[in-house]
mmCIF file with all atom_site columns, C-alpha atoms in Angstrom:
data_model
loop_
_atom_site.group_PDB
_atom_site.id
_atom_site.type_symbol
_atom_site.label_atom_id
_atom_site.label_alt_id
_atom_site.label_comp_id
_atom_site.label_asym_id
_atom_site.label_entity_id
_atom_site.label_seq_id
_atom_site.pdbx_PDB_ins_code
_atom_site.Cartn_x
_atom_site.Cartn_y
_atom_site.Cartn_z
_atom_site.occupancy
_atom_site.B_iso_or_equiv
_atom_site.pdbx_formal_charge
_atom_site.auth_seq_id
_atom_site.auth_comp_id
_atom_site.auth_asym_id
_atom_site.auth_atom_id
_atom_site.pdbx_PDB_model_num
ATOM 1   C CA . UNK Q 1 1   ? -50.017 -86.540  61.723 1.00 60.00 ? 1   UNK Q CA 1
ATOM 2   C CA . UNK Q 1 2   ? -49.230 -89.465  63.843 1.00 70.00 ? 2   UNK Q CA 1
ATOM 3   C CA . UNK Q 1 3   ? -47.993 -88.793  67.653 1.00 83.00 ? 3   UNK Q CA 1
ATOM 4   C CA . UNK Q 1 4   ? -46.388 -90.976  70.169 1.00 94.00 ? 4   UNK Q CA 1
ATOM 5   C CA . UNK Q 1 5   ? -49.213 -90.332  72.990 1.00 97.00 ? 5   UNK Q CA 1
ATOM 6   C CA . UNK Q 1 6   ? -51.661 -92.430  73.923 1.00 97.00 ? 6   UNK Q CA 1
ATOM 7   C CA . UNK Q 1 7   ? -55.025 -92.369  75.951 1.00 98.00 ? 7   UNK Q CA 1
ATOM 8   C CA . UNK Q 1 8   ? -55.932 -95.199  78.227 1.00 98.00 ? 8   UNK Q CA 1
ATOM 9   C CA . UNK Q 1 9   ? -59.265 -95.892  79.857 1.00 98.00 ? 9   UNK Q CA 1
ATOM 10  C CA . UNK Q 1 10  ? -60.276 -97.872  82.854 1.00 98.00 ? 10  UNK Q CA 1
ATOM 11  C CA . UNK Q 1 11  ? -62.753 -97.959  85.313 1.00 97.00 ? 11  UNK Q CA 1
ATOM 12  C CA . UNK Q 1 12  ? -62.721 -97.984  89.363 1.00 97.00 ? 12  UNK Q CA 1
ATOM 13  C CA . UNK Q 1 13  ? -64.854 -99.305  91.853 1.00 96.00 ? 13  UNK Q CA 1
ATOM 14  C CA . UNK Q 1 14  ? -65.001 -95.362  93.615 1.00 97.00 ? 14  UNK Q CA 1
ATOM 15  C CA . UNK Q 1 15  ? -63.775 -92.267  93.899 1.00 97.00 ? 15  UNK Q CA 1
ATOM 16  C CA . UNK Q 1 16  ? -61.362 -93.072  96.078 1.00 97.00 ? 16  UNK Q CA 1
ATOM 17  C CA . UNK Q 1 17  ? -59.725 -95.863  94.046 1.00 97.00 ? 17  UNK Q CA 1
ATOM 18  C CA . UNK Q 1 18  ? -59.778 -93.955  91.191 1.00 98.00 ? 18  UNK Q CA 1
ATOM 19  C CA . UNK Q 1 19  ? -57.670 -90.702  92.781 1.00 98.00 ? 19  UNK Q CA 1
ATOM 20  C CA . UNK Q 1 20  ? -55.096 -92.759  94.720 1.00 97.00 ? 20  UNK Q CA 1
ATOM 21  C CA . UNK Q 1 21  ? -54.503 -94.511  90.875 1.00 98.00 ? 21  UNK Q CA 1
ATOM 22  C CA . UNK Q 1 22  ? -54.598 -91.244  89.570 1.00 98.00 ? 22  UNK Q CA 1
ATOM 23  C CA . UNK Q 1 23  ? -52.210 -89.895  91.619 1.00 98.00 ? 23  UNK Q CA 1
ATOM 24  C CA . UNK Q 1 24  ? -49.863 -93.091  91.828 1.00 98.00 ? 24  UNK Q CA 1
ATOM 25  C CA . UNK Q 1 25  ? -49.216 -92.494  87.999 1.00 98.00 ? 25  UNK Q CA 1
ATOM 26  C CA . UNK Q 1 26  ? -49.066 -88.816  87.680 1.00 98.00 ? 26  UNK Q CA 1
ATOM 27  C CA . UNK Q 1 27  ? -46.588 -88.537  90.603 1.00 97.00 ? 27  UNK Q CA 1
ATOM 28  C CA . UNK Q 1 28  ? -44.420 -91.632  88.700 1.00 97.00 ? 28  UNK Q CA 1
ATOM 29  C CA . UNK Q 1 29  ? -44.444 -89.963  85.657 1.00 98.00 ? 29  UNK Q CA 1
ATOM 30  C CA . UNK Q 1 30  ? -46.238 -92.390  84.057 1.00 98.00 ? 30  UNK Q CA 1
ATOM 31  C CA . UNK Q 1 31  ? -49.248 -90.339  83.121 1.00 98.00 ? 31  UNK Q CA 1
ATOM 32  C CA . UNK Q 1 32  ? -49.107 -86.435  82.356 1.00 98.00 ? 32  UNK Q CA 1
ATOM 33  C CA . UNK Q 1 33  ? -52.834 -85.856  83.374 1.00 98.00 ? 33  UNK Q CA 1
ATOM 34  C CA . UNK Q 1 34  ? -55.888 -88.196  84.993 1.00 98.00 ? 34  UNK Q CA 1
ATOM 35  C CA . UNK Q 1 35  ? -59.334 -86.760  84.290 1.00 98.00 ? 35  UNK Q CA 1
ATOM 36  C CA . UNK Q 1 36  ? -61.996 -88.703  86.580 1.00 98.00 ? 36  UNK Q CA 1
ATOM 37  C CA . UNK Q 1 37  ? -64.746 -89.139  85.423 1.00 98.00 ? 37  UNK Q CA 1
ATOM 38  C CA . UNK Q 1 38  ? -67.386 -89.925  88.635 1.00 95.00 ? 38  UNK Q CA 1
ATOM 39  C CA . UNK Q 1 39  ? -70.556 -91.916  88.434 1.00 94.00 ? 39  UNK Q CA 1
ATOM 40  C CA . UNK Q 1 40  ? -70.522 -93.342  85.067 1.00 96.00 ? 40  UNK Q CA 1
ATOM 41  C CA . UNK Q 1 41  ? -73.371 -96.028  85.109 1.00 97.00 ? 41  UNK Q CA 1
ATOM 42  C CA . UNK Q 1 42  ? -71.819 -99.494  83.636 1.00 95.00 ? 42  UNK Q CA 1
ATOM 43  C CA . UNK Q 1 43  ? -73.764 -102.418 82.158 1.00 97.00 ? 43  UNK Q CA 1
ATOM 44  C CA . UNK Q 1 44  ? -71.989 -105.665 81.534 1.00 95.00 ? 44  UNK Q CA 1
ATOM 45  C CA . UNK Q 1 45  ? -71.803 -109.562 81.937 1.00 94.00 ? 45  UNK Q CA 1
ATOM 46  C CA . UNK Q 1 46  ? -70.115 -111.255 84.919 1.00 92.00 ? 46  UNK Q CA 1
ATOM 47  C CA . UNK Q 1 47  ? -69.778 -115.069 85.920 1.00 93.00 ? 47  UNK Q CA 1
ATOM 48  C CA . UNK Q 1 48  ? -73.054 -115.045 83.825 1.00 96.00 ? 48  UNK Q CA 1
ATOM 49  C CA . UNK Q 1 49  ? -74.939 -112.338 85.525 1.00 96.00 ? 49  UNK Q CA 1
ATOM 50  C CA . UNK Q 1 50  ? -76.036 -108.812 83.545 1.00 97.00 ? 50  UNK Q CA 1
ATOM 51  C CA . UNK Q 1 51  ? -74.696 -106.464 86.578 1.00 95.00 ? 51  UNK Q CA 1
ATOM 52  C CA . UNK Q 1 52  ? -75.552 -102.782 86.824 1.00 96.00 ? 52  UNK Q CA 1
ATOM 53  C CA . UNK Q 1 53  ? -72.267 -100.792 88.546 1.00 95.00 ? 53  UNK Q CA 1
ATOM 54  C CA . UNK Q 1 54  ? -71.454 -97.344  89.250 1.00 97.00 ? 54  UNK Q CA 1
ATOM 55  C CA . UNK Q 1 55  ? -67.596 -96.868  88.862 1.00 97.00 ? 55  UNK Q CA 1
ATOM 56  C CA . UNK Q 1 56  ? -65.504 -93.721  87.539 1.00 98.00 ? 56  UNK Q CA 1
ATOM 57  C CA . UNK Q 1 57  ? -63.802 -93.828  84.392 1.00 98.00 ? 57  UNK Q CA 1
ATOM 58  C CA . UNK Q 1 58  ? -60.415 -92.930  84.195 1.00 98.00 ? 58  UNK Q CA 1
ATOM 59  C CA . UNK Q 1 59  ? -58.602 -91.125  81.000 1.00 98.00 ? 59  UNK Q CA 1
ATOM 60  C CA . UNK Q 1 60  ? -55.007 -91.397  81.099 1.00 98.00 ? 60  UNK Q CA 1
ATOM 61  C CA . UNK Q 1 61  ? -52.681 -89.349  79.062 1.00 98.00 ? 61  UNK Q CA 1
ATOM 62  C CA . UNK Q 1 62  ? -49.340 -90.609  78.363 1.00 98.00 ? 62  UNK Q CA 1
ATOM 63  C CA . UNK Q 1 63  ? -46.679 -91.479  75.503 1.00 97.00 ? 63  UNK Q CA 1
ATOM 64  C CA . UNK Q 1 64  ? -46.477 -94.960  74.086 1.00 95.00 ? 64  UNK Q CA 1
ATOM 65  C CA . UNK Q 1 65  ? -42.908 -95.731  75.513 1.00 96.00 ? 65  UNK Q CA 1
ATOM 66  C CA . UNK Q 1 66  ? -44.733 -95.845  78.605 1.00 97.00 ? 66  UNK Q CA 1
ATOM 67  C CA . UNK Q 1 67  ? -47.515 -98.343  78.137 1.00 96.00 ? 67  UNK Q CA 1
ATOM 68  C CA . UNK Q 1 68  ? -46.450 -101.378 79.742 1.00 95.00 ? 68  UNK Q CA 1
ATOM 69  C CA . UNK Q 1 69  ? -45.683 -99.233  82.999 1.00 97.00 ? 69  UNK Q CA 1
ATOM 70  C CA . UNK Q 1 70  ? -49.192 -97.616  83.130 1.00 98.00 ? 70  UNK Q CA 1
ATOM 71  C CA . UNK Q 1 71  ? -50.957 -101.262 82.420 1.00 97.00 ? 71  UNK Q CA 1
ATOM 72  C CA . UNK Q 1 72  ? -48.581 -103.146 85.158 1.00 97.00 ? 72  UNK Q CA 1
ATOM 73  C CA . UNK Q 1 73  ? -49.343 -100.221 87.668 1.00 97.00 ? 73  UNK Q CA 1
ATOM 74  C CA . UNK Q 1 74  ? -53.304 -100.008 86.904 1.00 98.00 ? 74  UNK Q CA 1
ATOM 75  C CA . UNK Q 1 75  ? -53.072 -103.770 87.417 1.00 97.00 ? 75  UNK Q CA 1
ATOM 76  C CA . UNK Q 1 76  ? -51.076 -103.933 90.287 1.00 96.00 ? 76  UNK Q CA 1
ATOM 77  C CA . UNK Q 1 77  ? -53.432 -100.990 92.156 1.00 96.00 ? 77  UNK Q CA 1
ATOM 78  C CA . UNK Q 1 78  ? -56.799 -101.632 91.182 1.00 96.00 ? 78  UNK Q CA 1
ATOM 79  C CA . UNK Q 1 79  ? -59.428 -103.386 93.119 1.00 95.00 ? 79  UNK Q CA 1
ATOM 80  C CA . UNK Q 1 80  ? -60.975 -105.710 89.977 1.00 95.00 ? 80  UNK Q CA 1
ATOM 81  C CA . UNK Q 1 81  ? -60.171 -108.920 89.280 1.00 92.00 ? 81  UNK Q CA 1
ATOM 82  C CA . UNK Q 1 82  ? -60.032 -108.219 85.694 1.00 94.00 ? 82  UNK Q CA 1
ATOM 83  C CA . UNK Q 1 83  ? -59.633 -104.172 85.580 1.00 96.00 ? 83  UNK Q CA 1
ATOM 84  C CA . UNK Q 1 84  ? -60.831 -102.706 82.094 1.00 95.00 ? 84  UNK Q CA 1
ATOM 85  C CA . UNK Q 1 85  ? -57.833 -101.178 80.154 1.00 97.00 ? 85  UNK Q CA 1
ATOM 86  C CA . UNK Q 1 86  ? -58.195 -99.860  76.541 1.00 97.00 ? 86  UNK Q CA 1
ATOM 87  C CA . UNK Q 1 87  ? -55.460 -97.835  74.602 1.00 97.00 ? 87  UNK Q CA 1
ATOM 88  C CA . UNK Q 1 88  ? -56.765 -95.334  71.943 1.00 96.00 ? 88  UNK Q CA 1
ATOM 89  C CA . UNK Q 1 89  ? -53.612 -93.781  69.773 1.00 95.00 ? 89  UNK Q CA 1
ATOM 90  C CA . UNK Q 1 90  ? -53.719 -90.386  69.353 1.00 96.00 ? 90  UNK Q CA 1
ATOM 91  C CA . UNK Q 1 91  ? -53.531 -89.280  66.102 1.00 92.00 ? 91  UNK Q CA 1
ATOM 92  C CA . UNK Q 1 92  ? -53.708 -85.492  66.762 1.00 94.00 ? 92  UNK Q CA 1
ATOM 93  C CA . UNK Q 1 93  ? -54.423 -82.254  68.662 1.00 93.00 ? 93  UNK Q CA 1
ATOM 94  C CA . UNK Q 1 94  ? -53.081 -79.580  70.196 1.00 95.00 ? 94  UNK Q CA 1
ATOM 95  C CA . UNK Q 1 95  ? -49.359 -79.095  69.255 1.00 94.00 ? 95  UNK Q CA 1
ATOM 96  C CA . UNK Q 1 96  ? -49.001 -76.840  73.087 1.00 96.00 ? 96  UNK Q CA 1
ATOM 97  C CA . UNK Q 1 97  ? -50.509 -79.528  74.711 1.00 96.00 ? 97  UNK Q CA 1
ATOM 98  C CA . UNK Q 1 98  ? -48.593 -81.905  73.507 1.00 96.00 ? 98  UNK Q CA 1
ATOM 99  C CA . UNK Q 1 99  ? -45.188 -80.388  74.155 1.00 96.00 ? 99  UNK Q CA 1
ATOM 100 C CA . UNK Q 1 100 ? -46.543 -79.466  77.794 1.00 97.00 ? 100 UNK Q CA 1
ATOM 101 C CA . UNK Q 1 101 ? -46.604 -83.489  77.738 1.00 97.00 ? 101 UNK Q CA 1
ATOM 102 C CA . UNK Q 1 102 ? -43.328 -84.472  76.467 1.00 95.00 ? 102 UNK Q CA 1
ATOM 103 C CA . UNK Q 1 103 ? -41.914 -81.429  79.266 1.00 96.00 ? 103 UNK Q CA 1
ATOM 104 C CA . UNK Q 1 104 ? -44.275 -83.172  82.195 1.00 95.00 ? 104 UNK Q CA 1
ATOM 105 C CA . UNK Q 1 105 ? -43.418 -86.777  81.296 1.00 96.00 ? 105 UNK Q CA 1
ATOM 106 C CA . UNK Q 1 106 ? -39.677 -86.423  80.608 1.00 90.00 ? 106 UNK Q CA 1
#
């Protein structure tokens, strides 16, 4: 089974940034749910440097007709210069939540 939702990841510098993003796209109807995930420990290279951060991930659920509006807003919001933003199709799951989806983002 292929579906037409997608989940997109980011990061944010706090909590704060990551609820008023959250929020922004739910309340567009860009985005049927945000789950926040707070104090994930990241590890990565910048302008040469290994840097240690504590951000919260973001997991964005939405439906593929609505991609470029979730990447424009996250990038158009968020505080990084280069904001992390991954797409993962979703292949399956949960037929109710999925319809609960479609009736949310419609």
């Amino acid at each position: 089974m292929t579906t037409h939702f997608r989940l997109v990841f980011t990061t944010c510098a706090n909590a704060s940034e990551a609820r008023a993003m959250a929020e922004q796209l739910v309340s567009q109807k860009l985005a049927a749910c945000v789950s926040i995930l707070p104090n994930v420990e990241s590890v990565y290279m910048w302008e040469g440097e290994v840097t240690q951060a504590t951000e919260c991930k973001l997991l964005i659920k939405t439906k593929s007709e609505k991609m470029n509006q979730v990447i424009q807003t996250i990038k158009q919001l968020h505080s990084y210069e280069v904001p992390e933003v991954q797409v993962v199709d979703v292949s399956t799951g949960n037929l109710a939540y999925f319809n609960w989806m479609d009736e949310v983002l419609n």
